[in-house]
PDB file of C-alpha atoms in Angstrom:
ATOM      1  CA  UNK A   1      68.428  25.514  37.786  1.00 47.00           C
ATOM      2  CA  UNK A   2      66.986  23.209  35.175  1.00 48.00           C
ATOM      3  CA  UNK A   3      69.134  20.382  36.172  1.00 48.00           C
ATOM      4  CA  UNK A   4      68.405  20.406  39.886  1.00 51.00           C
ATOM      5  CA  UNK A   5      64.598  21.050  38.796  1.00 52.00           C
ATOM      6  CA  UNK A   6      64.614  17.882  36.935  1.00 53.00           C
ATOM      7  CA  UNK A   7      66.378  15.800  39.685  1.00 50.00           C
ATOM      8  CA  UNK A   8      63.495  16.529  42.248  1.00 55.00           C
ATOM      9  CA  UNK A   9      60.887  16.251  39.494  1.00 54.00           C
ATOM     10  CA  UNK A  10      62.433  13.015  38.883  1.00 56.00           C
ATOM     11  CA  UNK A  11      62.031  11.874  42.725  1.00 57.00           C
ATOM     12  CA  UNK A  12      58.390  12.836  43.070  1.00 59.00           C
ATOM     13  CA  UNK A  13      57.728  10.843  40.112  1.00 53.00           C
ATOM     14  CA  UNK A  14      59.645   8.034  41.556  1.00 58.00           C
ATOM     15  CA  UNK A  15      58.047   8.352  44.894  1.00 56.00           C
ATOM     16  CA  UNK A  16      54.543   8.097  43.358  1.00 51.00           C
ATOM     17  CA  UNK A  17      55.476   5.435  41.145  1.00 50.00           C
ATOM     18  CA  UNK A  18      56.815   2.402  43.009  1.00 54.00           C
ATOM     19  CA  UNK A  19      54.454  -0.845  43.718  1.00 51.00           C
ATOM     20  CA  UNK A  20      55.355  -3.235  46.425  1.00 55.00           C
ATOM     21  CA  UNK A  21      55.256  -7.293  46.955  1.00 52.00           C
ATOM     22  CA  UNK A  22      53.820  -6.888  50.269  1.00 48.00           C
ATOM     23  CA  UNK A  23      50.458  -9.012  51.380  1.00 45.00           C
ATOM     24  CA  UNK A  24      47.073  -7.599  50.935  1.00 42.00           C
ATOM     25  CA  UNK A  25      46.726  -7.696  54.624  1.00 45.00           C
ATOM     26  CA  UNK A  26      49.754  -5.633  55.433  1.00 62.00           C
ATOM     27  CA  UNK A  27      49.790  -1.662  54.300  1.00 72.00           C
ATOM     28  CA  UNK A  28      53.217  -0.125  55.670  1.00 87.00           C
ATOM     29  CA  UNK A  29      54.101   3.441  55.742  1.00 91.00           C
ATOM     30  CA  UNK A  30      55.943   3.368  52.522  1.00 87.00           C
ATOM     31  CA  UNK A  31      53.170   1.989  50.506  1.00 84.00           C
ATOM     32  CA  UNK A  32      50.485   4.393  52.389  1.00 86.00           C
ATOM     33  CA  UNK A  33      52.742   7.229  51.520  1.00 85.00           C
ATOM     34  CA  UNK A  34      53.077   6.317  47.759  1.00 80.00           C
ATOM     35  CA  UNK A  35      49.380   5.784  47.567  1.00 80.00           C
ATOM     36  CA  UNK A  36      48.546   9.243  48.936  1.00 83.00           C
ATOM     37  CA  UNK A  37      51.015  10.833  46.438  1.00 79.00           C
ATOM     38  CA  UNK A  38      49.466   8.980  43.725  1.00 76.00           C
ATOM     39  CA  UNK A  39      46.014  10.268  44.407  1.00 81.00           C
ATOM     40  CA  UNK A  40      47.318  13.726  45.357  1.00 82.00           C
ATOM     41  CA  UNK A  41      46.051  16.787  43.585  1.00 85.00           C
ATOM     42  CA  UNK A  42      48.867  18.799  44.979  1.00 89.00           C
ATOM     43  CA  UNK A  43      51.840  18.218  46.662  1.00 88.00           C
ATOM     44  CA  UNK A  44      55.366  19.457  47.629  1.00 90.00           C
ATOM     45  CA  UNK A  45      58.685  18.024  48.618  1.00 88.00           C
ATOM     46  CA  UNK A  46      61.355  19.484  50.492  1.00 91.00           C
ATOM     47  CA  UNK A  47      64.959  18.085  50.278  1.00 89.00           C
ATOM     48  CA  UNK A  48      68.117  19.096  52.123  1.00 86.00           C
ATOM     49  CA  UNK A  49      70.639  20.327  50.125  1.00 80.00           C
ATOM     50  CA  UNK A  50      73.308  20.381  52.384  1.00 72.00           C
ATOM     51  CA  UNK A  51      74.911  23.503  54.213  1.00 70.00           C
ATOM     52  CA  UNK A  52      76.698  26.390  52.144  1.00 67.00           C
ATOM     53  CA  UNK A  53      78.556  29.280  53.565  1.00 66.00           C
ATOM     54  CA  UNK A  54      76.982  32.432  52.631  1.00 62.00           C
ATOM     55  CA  UNK A  55      79.479  35.395  51.916  1.00 59.00           C
ATOM     56  CA  UNK A  56      81.871  33.172  52.686  1.00 61.00           C
ATOM     57  CA  UNK A  57      81.384  33.131  56.479  1.00 64.00           C
ATOM     58  CA  UNK A  58      77.758  32.700  57.549  1.00 64.00           C
ATOM     59  CA  UNK A  59      76.732  28.945  57.175  1.00 69.00           C
ATOM     60  CA  UNK A  60      73.580  28.090  56.957  1.00 76.00           C
ATOM     61  CA  UNK A  61      71.320  24.787  55.831  1.00 81.00           C
ATOM     62  CA  UNK A  62      69.879  25.001  52.458  1.00 85.00           C
ATOM     63  CA  UNK A  63      66.585  23.299  50.631  1.00 89.00           C
ATOM     64  CA  UNK A  64      65.292  22.333  47.270  1.00 89.00           C
ATOM     65  CA  UNK A  65      61.425  22.412  47.100  1.00 91.00           C
ATOM     66  CA  UNK A  66      59.478  21.495  44.159  1.00 87.00           C
ATOM     67  CA  UNK A  67      55.580  22.259  44.250  1.00 91.00           C
ATOM     68  CA  UNK A  68      52.851  20.949  41.704  1.00 88.00           C
ATOM     69  CA  UNK A  69      49.258  22.238  41.893  1.00 89.00           C
ATOM     70  CA  UNK A  70      47.149  21.158  38.942  1.00 83.00           C
ATOM     71  CA  UNK A  71      49.091  22.583  36.059  1.00 80.00           C
ATOM     72  CA  UNK A  72      51.503  24.508  37.655  1.00 85.00           C
ATOM     73  CA  UNK A  73      55.028  24.237  38.911  1.00 86.00           C
ATOM     74  CA  UNK A  74      57.255  25.817  41.098  1.00 90.00           C
ATOM     75  CA  UNK A  75      60.799  25.250  42.017  1.00 88.00           C
ATOM     76  CA  UNK A  76      62.464  27.035  44.993  1.00 90.00           C
ATOM     77  CA  UNK A  77      66.079  27.235  46.404  1.00 88.00           C
ATOM     78  CA  UNK A  78      66.094  28.424  49.799  1.00 87.00           C
ATOM     79  CA  UNK A  79      69.500  29.193  51.973  1.00 83.00           C
ATOM     80  CA  UNK A  80      68.400  31.168  55.112  1.00 75.00           C
ATOM     81  CA  UNK A  81      66.982  34.585  53.975  1.00 72.00           C
ATOM     82  CA  UNK A  82      68.281  34.150  50.466  1.00 79.00           C
ATOM     83  CA  UNK A  83      65.973  32.388  48.165  1.00 84.00           C
ATOM     84  CA  UNK A  84      65.149  32.140  44.668  1.00 87.00           C
ATOM     85  CA  UNK A  85      61.767  30.726  42.887  1.00 89.00           C
ATOM     86  CA  UNK A  86      61.078  29.495  39.477  1.00 87.00           C
ATOM     87  CA  UNK A  87      57.112  29.603  38.551  1.00 88.00           C
ATOM     88  CA  UNK A  88      55.578  27.413  35.611  1.00 85.00           C
ATOM     89  CA  UNK A  89      52.092  28.572  34.851  1.00 80.00           C
ATOM     90  CA  UNK A  90      51.626  26.594  31.879  1.00 74.00           C
ATOM     91  CA  UNK A  91      52.362  29.580  29.519  1.00 78.00           C
ATOM     92  CA  UNK A  92      55.355  30.951  31.081  1.00 81.00           C
ATOM     93  CA  UNK A  93      58.280  30.680  33.397  1.00 83.00           C
ATOM     94  CA  UNK A  94      58.443  33.427  35.764  1.00 85.00           C
ATOM     95  CA  UNK A  95      62.289  34.115  38.126  1.00 84.00           C
ATOM     96  CA  UNK A  96      61.497  35.688  41.083  1.00 85.00           C
ATOM     97  CA  UNK A  97      63.442  36.451  44.501  1.00 82.00           C
ATOM     98  CA  UNK A  98      60.887  36.034  47.393  1.00 81.00           C
ATOM     99  CA  UNK A  99      62.999  37.917  49.841  1.00 76.00           C
ATOM    100  CA  UNK A 100      63.114  40.919  47.327  1.00 74.00           C
ATOM    101  CA  UNK A 101      59.682  40.995  45.465  1.00 71.00           C
ATOM    102  CA  UNK A 102      60.618  44.122  43.413  1.00 74.00           C
ATOM    103  CA  UNK A 103      61.166  42.562  40.116  1.00 78.00           C
ATOM    104  CA  UNK A 104      60.516  39.626  38.115  1.00 77.00           C
ATOM    105  CA  UNK A 105      62.107  37.915  35.237  1.00 80.00           C
ATOM    106  CA  UNK A 106      59.776  36.010  32.322  1.00 79.00           C
ATOM    107  CA  UNK A 107      60.566  33.657  30.138  1.00 75.00           C
ATOM    108  CA  UNK A 108      58.351  31.689  27.042  1.00 70.00           C
ATOM    109  CA  UNK A 109      57.382  28.038  28.639  1.00 63.00           C
ATOM    110  CA  UNK A 110      58.915  26.770  25.258  1.00 61.00           C
ATOM    111  CA  UNK A 111      62.380  26.784  26.636  1.00 54.00           C
ATOM    112  CA  UNK A 112      61.189  23.702  28.699  1.00 52.00           C
ATOM    113  CA  UNK A 113      58.318  22.565  26.895  1.00 53.00           C
ATOM    114  CA  UNK A 114      55.102  21.605  28.085  1.00 52.00           C
ATOM    115  CA  UNK A 115      55.204  18.602  30.526  1.00 51.00           C
ATOM    116  CA  UNK A 116      51.848  16.908  31.417  1.00 50.00           C
ATOM    117  CA  UNK A 117      52.866  16.698  34.930  1.00 50.00           C
ATOM    118  CA  UNK A 118      50.075  14.480  36.296  1.00 44.00           C
ATOM    119  CA  UNK A 119      50.028  12.445  32.863  1.00 47.00           C
ATOM    120  CA  UNK A 120      53.628  11.964  33.624  1.00 45.00           C
ATOM    121  CA  UNK A 121      52.930  10.633  36.642  1.00 45.00           C
ATOM    122  CA  UNK A 122      50.207   8.227  35.851  1.00 43.00           C
ATOM    123  CA  UNK A 123      52.269   6.914  32.739  1.00 41.00           C
ATOM    124  CA  UNK A 124      55.528   6.231  35.138  1.00 40.00           C
ATOM    125  CA  UNK A 125      53.063   4.453  37.396  1.00 38.00           C
ATOM    126  CA  UNK A 126      52.289   1.704  34.863  1.00 37.00           C
ATOM    127  CA  UNK A 127      56.007   1.440  33.749  1.00 35.00           C
ATOM    128  CA  UNK A 128      57.489   0.596  37.181  1.00 40.00           C
ATOM    129  CA  UNK A 129      54.724  -1.127  38.406  1.00 40.00           C
ATOM    130  CA  UNK A 130      56.317  -3.940  40.737  1.00 56.00           C
ATOM    131  CA  UNK A 131      59.729  -2.833  41.069  1.00 71.00           C
ATOM    132  CA  UNK A 132      60.107  -2.902  44.882  1.00 78.00           C
ATOM    133  CA  UNK A 133      59.376  -5.620  46.881  1.00 84.00           C
ATOM    134  CA  UNK A 134      58.815  -5.391  50.754  1.00 87.00           C
ATOM    135  CA  UNK A 135      61.555  -7.395  52.974  1.00 90.00           C
ATOM    136  CA  UNK A 136      61.150  -6.128  56.682  1.00 93.00           C
ATOM    137  CA  UNK A 137      60.806  -3.544  59.101  1.00 95.00           C
ATOM    138  CA  UNK A 138      62.727  -2.347  61.839  1.00 96.00           C
ATOM    139  CA  UNK A 139      63.911   0.439  64.346  1.00 97.00           C
ATOM    140  CA  UNK A 140      67.508   1.648  63.479  1.00 97.00           C
ATOM    141  CA  UNK A 141      69.472   4.879  65.494  1.00 96.00           C
ATOM    142  CA  UNK A 142      71.473   6.637  63.219  1.00 95.00           C
ATOM    143  CA  UNK A 143      73.471   9.904  64.553  1.00 93.00           C
ATOM    144  CA  UNK A 144      71.534   9.418  67.793  1.00 95.00           C
ATOM    145  CA  UNK A 145      68.313   9.490  66.124  1.00 95.00           C
ATOM    146  CA  UNK A 146      65.824   6.249  66.078  1.00 97.00           C
ATOM    147  CA  UNK A 147      64.389   5.850  62.931  1.00 97.00           C
ATOM    148  CA  UNK A 148      61.488   3.241  61.800  1.00 97.00           C
ATOM    149  CA  UNK A 149      62.749   1.466  58.856  1.00 97.00           C
ATOM    150  CA  UNK A 150      60.962  -0.362  55.857  1.00 94.00           C
ATOM    151  CA  UNK A 151      63.321  -2.061  53.660  1.00 93.00           C
ATOM    152  CA  UNK A 152      62.669  -3.280  49.853  1.00 89.00           C
ATOM    153  CA  UNK A 153      64.588  -4.565  47.321  1.00 87.00           C
ATOM    154  CA  UNK A 154      64.139  -4.918  43.324  1.00 82.00           C
ATOM    155  CA  UNK A 155      64.480  -8.835  43.525  1.00 81.00           C
ATOM    156  CA  UNK A 156      67.953  -8.263  42.256  1.00 82.00           C
ATOM    157  CA  UNK A 157      71.051  -6.223  43.410  1.00 86.00           C
ATOM    158  CA  UNK A 158      69.429  -3.057  44.837  1.00 86.00           C
ATOM    159  CA  UNK A 159      68.085  -2.350  48.449  1.00 89.00           C
ATOM    160  CA  UNK A 160      66.206   0.701  49.054  1.00 89.00           C
ATOM    161  CA  UNK A 161      65.623   1.618  53.322  1.00 92.00           C
ATOM    162  CA  UNK A 162      63.003   4.183  54.095  1.00 93.00           C
ATOM    163  CA  UNK A 163      63.574   5.851  57.507  1.00 96.00           C
ATOM    164  CA  UNK A 164      60.874   7.591  59.235  1.00 96.00           C
ATOM    165  CA  UNK A 165      60.378   9.326  62.236  1.00 96.00           C
ATOM    166  CA  UNK A 166      56.618   8.916  63.132  1.00 94.00           C
ATOM    167  CA  UNK A 167      54.943   9.041  60.077  1.00 92.00           C
ATOM    168  CA  UNK A 168      57.249  11.392  58.306  1.00 94.00           C
ATOM    169  CA  UNK A 169      59.779  10.198  55.835  1.00 93.00           C
ATOM    170  CA  UNK A 170      62.953  11.503  56.610  1.00 94.00           C
ATOM    171  CA  UNK A 171      65.664   9.832  54.406  1.00 93.00           C
ATOM    172  CA  UNK A 172      66.430   7.136  51.771  1.00 90.00           C
ATOM    173  CA  UNK A 173      69.176   4.854  51.628  1.00 91.00           C
ATOM    174  CA  UNK A 174      69.767   2.983  48.277  1.00 88.00           C
ATOM    175  CA  UNK A 175      72.467   0.475  48.133  1.00 91.00           C
ATOM    176  CA  UNK A 176      73.428  -1.338  44.772  1.00 89.00           C
ATOM    177  CA  UNK A 177      75.702  -4.523  45.693  1.00 89.00           C
ATOM    178  CA  UNK A 178      76.924  -5.213  42.302  1.00 87.00           C
ATOM    179  CA  UNK A 179      78.697  -1.759  42.240  1.00 90.00           C
ATOM    180  CA  UNK A 180      78.784  -0.938  46.123  1.00 89.00           C
ATOM    181  CA  UNK A 181      77.392   2.404  45.646  1.00 90.00           C
ATOM    182  CA  UNK A 182      75.201   3.863  48.395  1.00 91.00           C
ATOM    183  CA  UNK A 183      73.009   7.118  47.633  1.00 88.00           C
ATOM    184  CA  UNK A 184      71.240   8.655  50.524  1.00 89.00           C
ATOM    185  CA  UNK A 185      68.222  11.645  50.025  1.00 88.00           C
ATOM    186  CA  UNK A 186      67.474  13.518  52.979  1.00 90.00           C
ATOM    187  CA  UNK A 187      63.562  14.830  53.438  1.00 92.00           C
ATOM    188  CA  UNK A 188      62.913  17.909  55.114  1.00 91.00           C
ATOM    189  CA  UNK A 189      59.147  17.983  54.271  1.00 92.00           C
ATOM    190  CA  UNK A 190      56.409  16.188  52.127  1.00 91.00           C
ATOM    191  CA  UNK A 191      52.816  18.320  51.824  1.00 92.00           C
ATOM    192  CA  UNK A 192      49.655  17.635  50.161  1.00 92.00           C
ATOM    193  CA  UNK A 193      48.529  20.770  50.564  1.00 94.00           C
ATOM    194  CA  UNK A 194      50.173  23.748  48.688  1.00 94.00           C
ATOM    195  CA  UNK A 195      49.302  27.515  48.971  1.00 94.00           C
ATOM    196  CA  UNK A 196      48.456  29.359  45.680  1.00 93.00           C
ATOM    197  CA  UNK A 197      50.720  32.219  46.992  1.00 91.00           C
ATOM    198  CA  UNK A 198      53.874  29.920  46.069  1.00 91.00           C
ATOM    199  CA  UNK A 199      52.729  30.678  42.320  1.00 91.00           C
ATOM    200  CA  UNK A 200      51.933  34.220  42.464  1.00 87.00           C
ATOM    201  CA  UNK A 201      54.211  36.738  40.809  1.00 81.00           C
ATOM    202  CA  UNK A 202      54.074  40.445  42.215  1.00 77.00           C
ATOM    203  CA  UNK A 203      52.093  42.474  39.946  1.00 73.00           C
ATOM    204  CA  UNK A 204      53.682  45.686  41.244  1.00 74.00           C
ATOM    205  CA  UNK A 205      57.339  44.695  40.552  1.00 69.00           C
ATOM    206  CA  UNK A 206      59.311  45.629  37.766  1.00 69.00           C
ATOM    207  CA  UNK A 207      59.887  43.153  34.784  1.00 69.00           C
ATOM    208  CA  UNK A 208      63.552  42.856  34.350  1.00 67.00           C
ATOM    209  CA  UNK A 209      63.060  40.189  31.326  1.00 64.00           C
ATOM    210  CA  UNK A 210      65.024  42.318  28.489  1.00 60.00           C
ATOM    211  CA  UNK A 211      67.852  42.641  30.778  1.00 56.00           C
ATOM    212  CA  UNK A 212      68.340  39.452  32.498  1.00 55.00           C
ATOM    213  CA  UNK A 213      67.222  36.952  29.986  1.00 56.00           C
ATOM    214  CA  UNK A 214      70.227  36.005  28.964  1.00 54.00           C
ATOM    215  CA  UNK A 215      71.210  35.212  32.350  1.00 51.00           C
ATOM    216  CA  UNK A 216      67.939  33.391  33.772  1.00 50.00           C
ATOM    217  CA  UNK A 217      68.199  31.157  29.957  1.00 52.00           C
ATOM    218  CA  UNK A 218      71.707  30.390  31.214  1.00 51.00           C
ATOM    219  CA  UNK A 219      70.469  29.015  34.329  1.00 48.00           C
ATOM    220  CA  UNK A 220      67.915  26.974  32.999  1.00 49.00           C
ATOM    221  CA  UNK A 221      70.071  25.322  30.153  1.00 50.00           C
TER     222      UNK A 221
END
């Protein structure tokens, strides 16, 4: 779980820190999106995590979502009616099952340190300033869906293509010409409002921390 959470956080940070070589007169969708994330006080990013077979026969689509609001952080894995959520409130980490809100597990937040989420975003912005250069925009049809594509490069070997339906980012394709590698990231949703209920721990639930602490610690390791 910790590894997955780290990947999604890295993606959120990357989305909020790229700067572009587009002219001042031209504001593209990607630049506008990143500016909005940079100035946001709350954000959630949902990524497609592929299909899974529940119980060996029930096929469903899974997603990974990270939520940031103020100094609160939550990560949720959702596979149909099965979901698991980890909540960080600055002091503790809580593990809950939203579909079964009868118990929770609590760990001291020291297992992951005390991340300064918004400070991290700002610092990374300074480090990666000027990484991407805007090249061109065009329409492209992929699997029967027509996308509006904005293409960037890193002034070297890497090309990044951002695929939109309307103003909604749906796919990122990164190609490294030197290694020949191609990586895809599929976006389910990006939102700039996060409900406080995402970070709520059932007050009348049973605390199973002692029984399950070893298991949860293993998932976060």
